CSV table of C-alpha atoms in Angstrom, one decimal:
chain,number,residue,atom,x,y,z
A,1,MET,CA,64.3,145.6,96.3
A,2,LYS,CA,65.2,145.3,100.0
A,3,HIS,CA,63.1,142.2,100.2
A,4,PHE,CA,65.1,140.7,97.3
A,5,TRP,CA,68.5,141.2,98.9
A,6,LEU,CA,67.2,140.0,102.3
A,7,LYS,CA,66.1,136.8,100.7
A,8,TYR,CA,69.6,136.0,99.4
A,9,TRP,CA,71.2,137.2,102.7
A,10,GLU,CA,69.0,134.7,104.6
A,11,LYS,CA,70.1,131.9,102.1
A,12,LEU,CA,73.8,132.8,102.7
A,13,VAL,CA,73.4,132.8,106.5
A,14,GLY,CA,71.5,129.5,106.2
A,15,LEU,CA,74.5,127.9,104.3
A,16,LEU,CA,76.9,129.1,107.0
A,17,LYS,CA,74.8,127.8,109.8
A,18,GLN,CA,73.8,124.4,108.4
A,19,GLY,CA,75.4,121.3,109.8
A,20,LEU,CA,76.7,122.8,113.0
A,21,THR,CA,75.9,119.9,115.4
A,22,PRO,CA,79.0,117.9,116.4
A,23,PRO,CA,78.2,114.8,114.3
A,24,GLU,CA,77.4,117.0,111.3
A,25,MET,CA,80.7,118.9,111.8
A,26,LEU,CA,82.5,115.6,111.8
A,27,LEU,CA,80.8,114.6,108.6
A,28,ALA,CA,81.8,117.9,107.0
A,29,THR,CA,85.4,117.3,108.1
A,30,LEU,CA,85.6,113.8,106.8
A,31,LEU,CA,84.0,114.7,103.4
A,32,GLY,CA,86.3,117.7,103.2
A,33,LEU,CA,89.3,115.4,103.6
A,34,LEU,CA,88.1,113.0,100.9
A,35,LEU,CA,87.5,115.8,98.4
A,36,THR,CA,90.8,117.4,99.3
A,37,ILE,CA,92.8,114.4,98.2
A,38,PHE,CA,91.1,114.3,94.8
A,39,PRO,CA,94.2,114.0,92.6
A,40,VAL,CA,93.5,116.9,90.2
A,41,PRO,CA,94.8,120.2,91.7
A,42,GLY,CA,92.6,123.3,91.2
A,43,VAL,CA,89.2,121.7,91.4
A,44,THR,CA,88.9,121.0,95.1
A,45,SER,CA,86.9,124.1,96.0
A,46,LEU,CA,84.4,123.4,93.2
A,47,LEU,CA,83.9,119.8,94.5
A,48,ILE,CA,83.4,121.0,98.1
A,49,VAL,CA,80.9,123.7,97.2
A,50,GLY,CA,79.0,121.2,95.0
A,51,ALA,CA,79.0,118.5,97.7
A,52,GLY,CA,78.0,121.0,100.4
A,53,LEU,CA,75.0,122.3,98.4
A,54,ARG,CA,73.9,118.8,97.5
A,55,LEU,CA,74.3,117.2,100.9
A,56,SER,CA,73.6,120.2,103.1
A,57,THR,CA,76.9,120.0,104.9
A,58,ASN,CA,78.8,123.0,106.3
A,59,ILE,CA,80.8,124.4,103.4
A,60,PRO,CA,83.1,126.8,105.5
A,61,ILE,CA,84.2,123.8,107.6
A,62,MET,CA,84.9,121.7,104.5
A,63,ILE,CA,86.9,124.6,102.9
A,64,ALA,CA,88.9,125.2,106.1
A,65,VAL,CA,89.7,121.5,106.2
A,66,SER,CA,90.8,121.5,102.6
A,67,TYR,CA,93.2,124.4,103.1
A,68,ILE,CA,94.8,122.7,106.2
A,69,ALA,CA,95.0,119.3,104.4
A,70,THR,CA,96.2,120.5,101.0
A,71,PRO,CA,99.7,118.8,101.4
A,72,LEU,CA,97.8,115.5,101.7
A,73,GLN,CA,96.6,116.0,98.1
A,74,PHE,CA,100.2,115.9,96.8
A,75,TRP,CA,101.2,113.2,99.2
A,76,ALA,CA,98.4,110.9,98.0
A,77,MET,CA,98.6,111.7,94.3
A,78,MET,CA,101.3,109.1,93.5
A,79,PRO,CA,99.6,106.2,95.5
A,80,PHE,CA,96.4,106.9,93.7
A,81,ILE,CA,98.1,106.9,90.3
A,82,HIS,CA,99.8,103.6,91.1
A,83,LEU,CA,96.5,102.1,92.3
A,84,GLY,CA,94.8,103.3,89.1
A,85,GLU,CA,97.8,101.7,87.2
A,86,LYS,CA,97.0,98.3,88.8
A,87,ILE,CA,93.3,98.7,88.1
A,88,MET,CA,93.7,99.6,84.4
A,89,GLY,CA,96.7,97.4,83.8
A,90,VAL,CA,98.9,100.1,82.4
A,91,ARG,CA,102.5,101.3,83.1
A,92,HIS,CA,103.5,104.9,83.9
A,93,THR,CA,106.7,106.9,83.1
A,94,LEU,CA,105.7,110.6,83.1
A,95,LEU,CA,106.1,111.0,86.9
A,96,THR,CA,108.9,113.6,87.0
A,97,VAL,CA,109.3,117.0,85.5
A,98,GLU,CA,112.3,115.9,83.5
A,99,ALA,CA,110.5,112.9,82.1
A,100,ILE,CA,107.5,115.1,81.1
A,101,LYS,CA,109.9,117.6,79.4
A,102,THR,CA,111.7,114.8,77.5
A,103,ALA,CA,108.4,113.3,76.4
A,104,PHE,CA,107.1,116.7,75.1
A,105,ASP,CA,110.4,117.2,73.2
A,106,ALA,CA,109.9,113.8,71.5
A,107,SER,CA,106.2,114.2,70.7
A,108,PHE,CA,103.7,116.8,72.0
A,109,PHE,CA,100.6,114.7,71.2
A,110,SER,CA,102.0,111.5,72.6
A,111,ALA,CA,103.1,113.2,75.8
A,112,ALA,CA,99.7,114.9,76.2
A,113,LYS,CA,98.0,111.5,75.7
A,114,ASP,CA,100.2,109.9,78.4
A,115,LEU,CA,99.6,112.7,80.8
A,116,SER,CA,95.9,112.4,80.3
A,117,LEU,CA,96.2,108.7,81.2
A,118,GLU,CA,98.1,109.6,84.4
A,119,VAL,CA,95.2,111.8,85.4
A,120,ILE,CA,92.6,109.2,84.6
A,121,CYS,CA,94.5,106.6,86.6
A,122,GLY,CA,94.8,109.0,89.5
A,123,ILE,CA,91.0,109.6,89.5
A,124,SER,CA,90.3,105.9,89.3
A,125,GLY,CA,92.5,105.2,92.3
A,126,TRP,CA,90.9,108.0,94.2
A,127,ALA,CA,87.4,106.7,93.3
A,128,VAL,CA,88.2,103.1,94.5
A,129,PHE,CA,89.5,104.5,97.8
A,130,SER,CA,87.0,107.3,98.4
A,131,ILE,CA,83.6,106.2,97.1
A,132,PRO,CA,83.2,103.2,99.5
A,133,LEU,CA,84.2,105.5,102.4
A,134,ALA,CA,81.7,108.1,101.3
A,135,LEU,CA,78.9,105.5,101.2
A,136,VAL,CA,79.8,104.3,104.7
A,137,PHE,CA,79.7,107.9,105.9
A,138,PHE,CA,76.3,108.4,104.3
A,139,VAL,CA,74.8,105.3,105.9
A,140,ILE,CA,76.2,106.1,109.3
A,141,PHE,CA,75.1,109.8,109.3
A,142,ARG,CA,71.6,108.9,107.9
A,143,PHE,CA,70.2,108.1,111.3
A,144,GLN,CA,70.5,110.3,114.4
A,145,GLU,CA,71.4,107.5,116.8
A,146,MET,CA,74.1,106.2,114.5
A,147,LYS,CA,75.5,109.8,114.3
A,148,LYS,CA,75.9,110.0,118.0
A,149,LEU,CA,77.4,106.5,118.3
A,150,PHE,CA,79.8,107.2,115.5
A,151,PHE,CA,80.8,110.6,116.9
A,152,LYS,CA,81.5,109.1,120.4
A,153,SER,CA,83.4,106.2,118.8
A,154,PHE,CA,85.5,108.5,116.7
A,155,ILE,CA,86.4,110.6,119.8
A,156,ALA,CA,87.3,107.5,121.8
A,157,VAL,CA,89.5,106.0,119.0
A,158,PHE,CA,91.2,109.3,118.3
A,159,SER,CA,92.0,109.8,122.0
A,160,MET,CA,93.4,106.2,122.2
A,161,VAL,CA,95.6,106.8,119.1
A,162,VAL,CA,97.0,110.0,120.6
A,163,PHE,CA,97.7,108.4,123.9
A,164,GLN,CA,99.4,105.4,122.3
A,165,ASN,CA,101.6,107.6,120.1
A,166,CYS,CA,102.7,109.5,123.2
A,167,MET,CA,103.5,106.3,125.0
A,168,ASN,CA,105.5,104.9,122.1
A,169,GLN,CA,107.3,108.0,120.9
A,170,ASN,CA,110.6,106.7,122.3
A,171,ALA,CA,110.0,103.0,121.3
A,172,PRO,CA,112.6,101.7,118.7
A,173,GLU,CA,110.0,99.7,116.7
A,174,LYS,CA,108.4,101.1,113.6
A,175,THR,CA,105.3,100.1,111.7
A,176,MET,CA,105.8,99.2,108.1
A,177,ALA,CA,104.1,102.4,107.0
A,178,ALA,CA,106.4,104.5,109.2
A,179,ALA,CA,109.4,102.6,107.9
A,180,THR,CA,108.4,103.2,104.3
A,181,PHE,CA,107.9,106.9,104.9
A,182,ALA,CA,111.2,107.2,106.6
A,183,ALA,CA,112.9,105.3,103.8
A,184,ALA,CA,111.8,107.8,101.2
A,185,LYS,CA,114.0,110.5,102.8
A,186,LEU,CA,117.7,110.7,103.2
A,187,ALA,CA,118.7,111.7,106.7
A,188,PRO,CA,121.7,114.1,106.9
A,189,VAL,CA,124.9,112.1,107.4
A,190,ALA,CA,128.5,113.4,107.7
A,191,ALA,CA,130.2,112.8,104.3
A,192,GLU,CA,133.0,110.6,105.9
A,193,ASN,CA,130.3,108.3,107.5
A,194,TYR,CA,127.9,108.1,104.5
A,195,TRP,CA,129.2,104.8,103.2
A,196,TYR,CA,129.7,103.2,106.6
A,197,GLN,CA,126.2,103.1,108.0
A,198,GLY,CA,125.6,99.4,107.3
A,199,LYS,CA,123.2,100.4,104.5
A,200,ALA,CA,123.1,100.6,100.7
A,201,GLU,CA,122.1,103.7,98.7
A,202,ILE,CA,119.4,102.7,96.2
A,203,SER,CA,118.3,105.1,93.5
A,204,THR,CA,115.7,104.6,90.7
A,205,PHE,CA,115.8,106.4,87.3
A,206,ASP,CA,113.4,107.0,84.5
A,207,VAL,CA,115.3,106.1,81.4
A,208,GLN,CA,114.9,106.6,77.6
A,209,GLN,CA,116.9,103.8,75.9
A,210,ALA,CA,117.5,103.7,72.1
A,211,ARG,CA,117.4,100.2,70.6
A,212,TYR,CA,116.7,99.1,67.0
A,213,GLY,CA,116.4,102.7,65.8
A,214,GLU,CA,113.6,103.6,68.3
A,215,ASN,CA,113.4,105.1,71.8
A,216,ARG,CA,112.2,102.7,74.5
A,217,THR,CA,110.9,103.6,78.0
A,218,ALA,CA,113.2,102.0,80.5
A,219,GLU,CA,113.9,102.0,84.2
A,220,GLN,CA,117.2,101.6,86.1
A,221,VAL,CA,118.1,100.8,89.7
A,222,ASN,CA,121.5,101.9,91.0
A,223,VAL,CA,122.7,100.1,94.2
A,224,PHE,CA,125.9,101.6,95.8
A,225,VAL,CA,127.2,99.8,98.8
A,226,THR,CA,130.6,99.2,100.4
A,227,GLU,CA,132.0,95.7,101.0
A,228,ASP,CA,135.2,93.8,101.6
A,229,PHE,CA,136.8,92.4,98.5
A,230,SER,CA,139.7,90.0,97.8
A,231,ALA,CA,142.5,91.8,96.0
A,232,LYS,CA,143.9,88.5,94.8
A,233,LYS,CA,140.7,86.6,93.8
A,234,GLN,CA,138.7,89.8,93.0
A,235,VAL,CA,135.5,88.4,94.7
A,236,LYS,CA,133.6,89.4,97.8
A,237,LEU,CA,135.3,87.9,100.9
A,238,ASP,CA,133.4,85.4,103.0
A,239,ASP,CA,135.6,86.0,106.1
A,240,ALA,CA,137.0,89.5,105.9
A,241,PRO,CA,138.9,89.5,109.3
A,242,ALA,CA,140.8,86.3,108.3
A,243,ALA,CA,141.8,87.7,104.9
A,244,GLY,CA,144.6,90.0,106.3
A,245,THR,CA,146.3,92.1,103.7
A,246,ASP,CA,144.2,90.5,100.9
A,247,ARG,CA,141.2,92.5,102.2
A,248,VAL,CA,140.4,95.6,100.2
A,249,PRO,CA,137.3,97.8,101.1
A,250,VAL,CA,135.5,98.7,97.8
A,251,LEU,CA,132.6,100.8,96.7
A,252,LYS,CA,130.4,98.5,94.6
A,253,LEU,CA,127.8,99.7,92.1
A,254,ASN,CA,125.2,97.3,90.8
A,255,ALA,CA,123.2,99.0,88.0
A,256,ILE,CA,120.1,97.1,86.6
A,257,ARG,CA,118.2,98.5,83.6
A,258,ARG,CA,115.1,96.9,82.1
A,259,PHE,CA,113.0,97.8,79.0
A,260,THR,CA,111.0,96.1,76.3
A,261,THR,CA,111.4,96.0,72.6
A,262,GLY,CA,108.1,95.0,71.1
A,263,ILE,CA,107.0,91.7,72.5
A,264,TYR,CA,110.2,90.8,74.3
A,265,ASP,CA,112.3,92.1,77.2
A,266,TYR,CA,115.8,93.4,77.8
A,267,SER,CA,117.6,93.2,81.1
A,268,LEU,CA,121.0,94.8,81.5
A,269,MET,CA,123.2,94.8,84.5
A,270,PHE,CA,126.7,96.1,85.2
A,271,SER,CA,128.8,96.0,88.3
A,272,VAL,CA,131.9,98.0,89.3
A,273,PHE,CA,134.2,97.3,92.2
A,274,SER,CA,136.5,100.3,93.1
A,275,PRO,CA,138.8,100.6,96.2
A,276,ASN,CA,137.2,103.5,98.2
A,277,GLN,CA,140.1,104.5,100.5
A,278,THR,CA,142.4,105.8,97.8
A,279,PRO,CA,140.8,108.3,95.4
A,280,THR,CA,143.0,107.5,92.5
A,281,SER,CA,142.8,103.7,92.7
A,282,ARG,CA,141.7,101.8,89.7
A,283,ALA,CA,138.7,99.6,89.6
A,284,LEU,CA,139.5,96.0,90.5
A,285,LYS,CA,136.8,94.5,88.4
A,286,THR,CA,133.8,95.2,86.2
A,287,THR,CA,131.1,93.0,84.8
A,288,TRP,CA,128.3,93.4,82.2
A,289,THR,CA,125.4,91.1,81.4
A,290,VAL,CA,122.9,91.6,78.6
A,291,GLN,CA,119.8,89.3,78.5
A,292,ASP,CA,117.0,89.2,76.0
A,293,TRP,CA,114.8,86.6,74.5
A,294,CYS,CA,117.5,85.7,71.9
A,295,GLY,CA,120.1,84.8,74.6
A,296,GLN,CA,122.6,86.4,76.9
A,297,VAL,CA,126.1,88.0,76.8
A,298,PHE,CA,128.5,88.2,79.8
A,299,GLU,CA,131.6,90.4,79.9
A,300,GLN,CA,134.2,90.8,82.7
A,301,THR,CA,137.3,92.9,83.1
A,302,ASN,CA,139.9,92.2,85.8
A,303,LEU,CA,142.8,94.4,86.9
A,304,GLN,CA,146.1,92.7,86.3
A,305,PRO,CA,149.4,93.1,88.2
A,306,ASP,CA,150.9,95.1,85.3
A,307,GLY,CA,148.1,97.7,85.5
A,308,GLY,CA,146.3,96.4,82.5
A,309,TYR,CA,143.0,94.6,82.2
A,310,ARG,CA,142.0,91.2,81.1
A,311,LEU,CA,138.6,91.3,79.3
A,312,ARG,CA,136.7,88.1,78.7
A,313,GLN,CA,133.4,87.9,76.8
A,314,PHE,CA,131.0,85.0,76.5
A,315,SER,CA,128.3,85.5,73.8
A,316,TYR,CA,125.7,83.5,71.8
A,317,PHE,CA,126.7,85.5,68.7
A,318,GLU,CA,129.1,83.6,66.4
A,319,LYS,CA,131.2,86.7,65.5
A,320,GLU,CA,131.6,87.7,69.2
A,321,GLY,CA,131.9,84.2,70.5
A,322,ASP,CA,134.0,83.5,73.6
A,323,THR,CA,137.0,85.9,73.6
A,324,ASP,CA,139.9,86.6,76.0
A,325,GLN,CA,141.8,89.9,75.4
A,326,SER,CA,144.1,92.3,77.2
A,327,PHE,CA,144.1,96.1,77.2
A,328,LYS,CA,146.1,98.7,79.1
A,329,PRO,CA,143.8,101.8,79.3
A,330,GLU,CA,144.4,104.6,81.7
A,331,LEU,CA,140.7,104.5,82.6
A,332,LEU,CA,137.6,102.3,82.1
A,333,GLU,CA,134.5,104.3,81.2
A,334,ASP,CA,132.5,102.0,83.4
A,335,GLU,CA,134.6,102.8,86.5
A,336,ILE,CA,133.8,106.5,86.3
A,337,TRP,CA,130.5,105.8,88.0
A,338,THR,CA,132.1,104.7,91.3
A,339,ALA,CA,135.2,106.9,91.1
A,340,LEU,CA,132.9,109.9,90.7
A,341,ARG,CA,131.2,109.1,94.0
A,342,ILE,CA,134.6,108.7,95.8
A,343,ASP,CA,136.3,111.9,94.6
A,344,PRO,CA,135.1,113.8,91.5
A,345,ALA,CA,138.1,116.1,91.7
A,346,ARG,CA,140.1,113.3,90.1
A,347,PHE,CA,138.3,114.3,86.8
A,348,SER,CA,138.7,118.1,87.0
A,349,LYS,CA,140.4,118.1,83.6
A,350,MET,CA,141.9,115.2,81.7
A,351,ASP,CA,143.1,115.5,78.1
A,352,ALA,CA,144.0,112.8,75.6
A,353,VAL,CA,143.3,110.0,78.1
A,354,ASN,CA,143.4,106.4,76.9
A,355,VAL,CA,139.9,105.1,77.8
A,356,LEU,CA,138.2,101.8,77.2
A,357,PRO,CA,134.6,102.8,76.3
A,358,SER,CA,131.7,101.1,78.1
A,359,THR,CA,131.3,97.4,77.2
A,360,LEU,CA,127.6,98.1,76.6
A,361,TYR,CA,128.7,100.5,73.8
A,362,PHE,CA,130.6,97.7,72.1
A,363,ARG,CA,127.8,95.3,72.6
A,364,PHE,CA,125.0,97.4,71.2
A,365,GLN,CA,127.2,98.8,68.4
A,366,HIS,CA,128.6,95.3,67.6
A,367,LYS,CA,132.1,96.7,67.4
A,368,PRO,CA,135.4,95.0,68.5
A,369,PHE,CA,136.9,96.2,71.8
A,370,LYS,CA,139.4,99.0,71.4
A,371,THR,CA,140.7,101.8,73.6
A,372,GLU,CA,140.1,105.4,72.5
A,373,LYS,CA,141.6,108.8,73.2
A,374,ALA,CA,139.1,111.0,75.2
A,375,SER,CA,138.9,114.2,77.3
A,376,ILE,CA,137.1,114.6,80.6
A,377,LEU,CA,136.2,117.7,82.5
A,378,ILE,CA,134.0,118.7,85.4
A,379,GLU,CA,131.6,121.7,85.1
A,380,LYS,CA,131.1,122.5,88.8
A,381,GLY,CA,128.0,124.3,90.0
A,382,GLN,CA,126.9,125.3,93.5
A,383,THR,CA,124.6,122.4,94.0
A,384,GLU,CA,124.8,120.4,90.8
A,385,SER,CA,127.8,119.5,88.7
A,386,THR,CA,128.3,117.7,85.4
A,387,LEU,CA,131.1,115.4,84.2
A,388,ARG,CA,131.6,115.5,80.5
A,389,LEU,CA,133.4,112.7,78.7
A,390,ALA,CA,134.1,113.1,74.9
A,391,TYR,CA,136.0,110.8,72.6
A,392,ALA,CA,138.4,112.2,70.0
A,393,ASP,CA,138.0,109.6,67.2
A,394,ILE,CA,134.5,108.2,67.8
A,395,ALA,CA,131.3,110.2,68.0
A,396,ARG,CA,130.5,109.2,71.5
A,397,LYS,CA,129.9,111.4,74.6
A,398,LEU,CA,128.8,110.8,78.1
A,399,ASP,CA,127.4,113.5,80.5
A,400,ILE,CA,126.8,112.6,84.2
A,401,ARG,CA,125.0,115.0,86.4
A,402,PHE,CA,125.7,114.7,90.2
A,403,GLU,CA,125.4,116.6,93.4
A,404,THR,CA,128.4,118.9,94.0
A,405,ALA,CA,128.5,118.1,97.7
A,406,ALA,CA,129.6,114.7,99.0
A,407,PRO,CA,128.6,111.9,98.6
A,408,HIS,CA,128.0,113.2,95.1
A,409,ARG,CA,124.7,111.5,94.4
A,410,ILE,CA,124.0,110.7,90.7
A,411,LEU,CA,121.2,112.9,89.4
A,412,GLY,CA,121.1,111.6,85.8
A,413,TRP,CA,123.1,111.1,82.6
A,414,GLU,CA,122.9,111.3,78.9
A,415,GLU,CA,125.0,109.3,76.4
A,416,THR,CA,125.1,110.0,72.7
A,417,ASP,CA,126.6,108.1,69.8
A,418,GLY,CA,126.8,109.5,66.3
A,419,GLY,CA,125.0,112.7,67.5
A,420,LYS,CA,122.0,110.7,68.7
A,421,THR,CA,120.9,110.1,72.3
A,422,THR,CA,121.3,106.4,73.1
A,423,SER,CA,120.3,106.6,76.7
A,424,LYS,CA,119.1,109.3,79.1
A,425,GLY,CA,118.4,108.8,82.8
A,426,VAL,CA,116.7,111.1,85.3
A,427,LEU,CA,116.7,110.4,89.1
A,428,LYS,CA,113.3,109.5,90.6
A,429,LYS,CA,113.9,108.4,94.2
A,430,THR,CA,116.8,107.5,96.6
A,431,ILE,CA,116.7,105.6,99.9
A,432,LEU,CA,119.2,104.2,102.3
A,433,THR,CA,118.4,100.7,103.5
A,434,ASP,CA,119.8,97.3,104.4
A,435,TYR,CA,118.0,95.7,101.5
A,436,TRP,CA,119.7,92.3,102.0
A,437,ALA,CA,117.7,92.0,105.3
A,438,ARG,CA,114.4,93.0,103.7
A,439,HIS,CA,113.6,90.0,101.7
A,440,ASP,CA,110.3,89.0,103.4
A,441,ASN,CA,106.8,89.7,101.9
A,442,ALA,CA,106.2,92.4,104.5
A,443,SER,CA,109.0,94.5,102.9
A,444,GLU,CA,107.4,94.6,99.5
A,445,PRO,CA,105.8,98.0,100.1
A,446,LEU,CA,109.3,99.5,100.2
A,447,ARG,CA,109.4,98.9,96.4
A,448,ASP,CA,106.6,101.5,96.1
A,449,SER,CA,108.6,104.0,98.0
A,450,ILE,CA,111.2,104.1,95.2
A,451,SER,CA,108.6,103.9,92.4
A,452,LEU,CA,109.6,100.6,90.8
A,453,HIS,CA,107.4,99.7,87.8
A,454,PHE,CA,109.4,97.6,85.3
A,455,PHE,CA,110.6,95.4,88.2
A,456,GLN,CA,107.2,94.1,89.2
């Protein structure tokens, strides 16, 4: 019996002692890293033990590396999924908790199928990245002299990288990778300075869009930025200093939404221009464009001297045609998006307000333009608040979730018509960047940092 336990004790000691030369320890470290970033949480230890037994590498070192490098697994998961997406030629949407929840609410089996596809794409991306590296390691460490050479080269290169980073830690230049990583995070900025950094706030959203009686997977990009506007012409000024009193600083929103209906595409865009120095100011201008394979529709509202709005529509539909109308609402539904970012307290509680619903509502419902009575209130939370807009005589509601603290970042929304959800958006990523200066090919990786898919 003693001999039996001694035999297994010796095997255990052998496993702990194997692969303790410097090159073998390096091999264990590198393989541990490759297995740690496998994009399926919970199986790393099994993979490491299996690889250690098969390749006679030091298992304790690999496990220690995996614990230290665990954050890399979550950091690398999305890039591997996107790489697998390109390899398999598919498109992903279930990349946030809210999107997954919404998908399961709609269909359990469909959501489970989509999640399985995400996992398969992640594994495919990992395999394309890791297997060639593993083969290189195997060839290098197969021969003793190559082991020594590789080990010495690794130490030399590592030392040079550390030295170079120390020398450049105060340098203003950034590599593209560093810039991309930095762009994915919002640095703390004083609320009063947020809109005046010479950058735009760009946010991406996963969207469920109803069209033709079915829900469609969509994506939206919101671009908030300040600029100088002409109060008279209601266009962006070319020479702001020379404009004098005609210059009005505005907060502009460009929101672009894209989705497919069967074989063909939809592209929606609306813009809002709101003076940002007076919280109660009305929007100077809004525009909407709707484009699909059938044709396009353009709508524009302009604030008039009497406080009303001129609304013009240009459409390829005969009944809608080219129209020019005037309305005098107390509020445009479309201007809520910018006014909320400037000062949500404006909407604390508003009853029986005369509102012109979103022009997209009229477009998709094929109804004539008309103002409607509505109520608005803010449900304020410690970190997240919700604006609720409800109309009195039409079955339309709009809820917008936003951060309670300034600058009141939009977190998502849901609009319902006739008791059914017509669109629902959930925030994915937000960055601050001077996008107008990033139009070269080298800046394309920034698109990945905000998880753009429909806009490829």
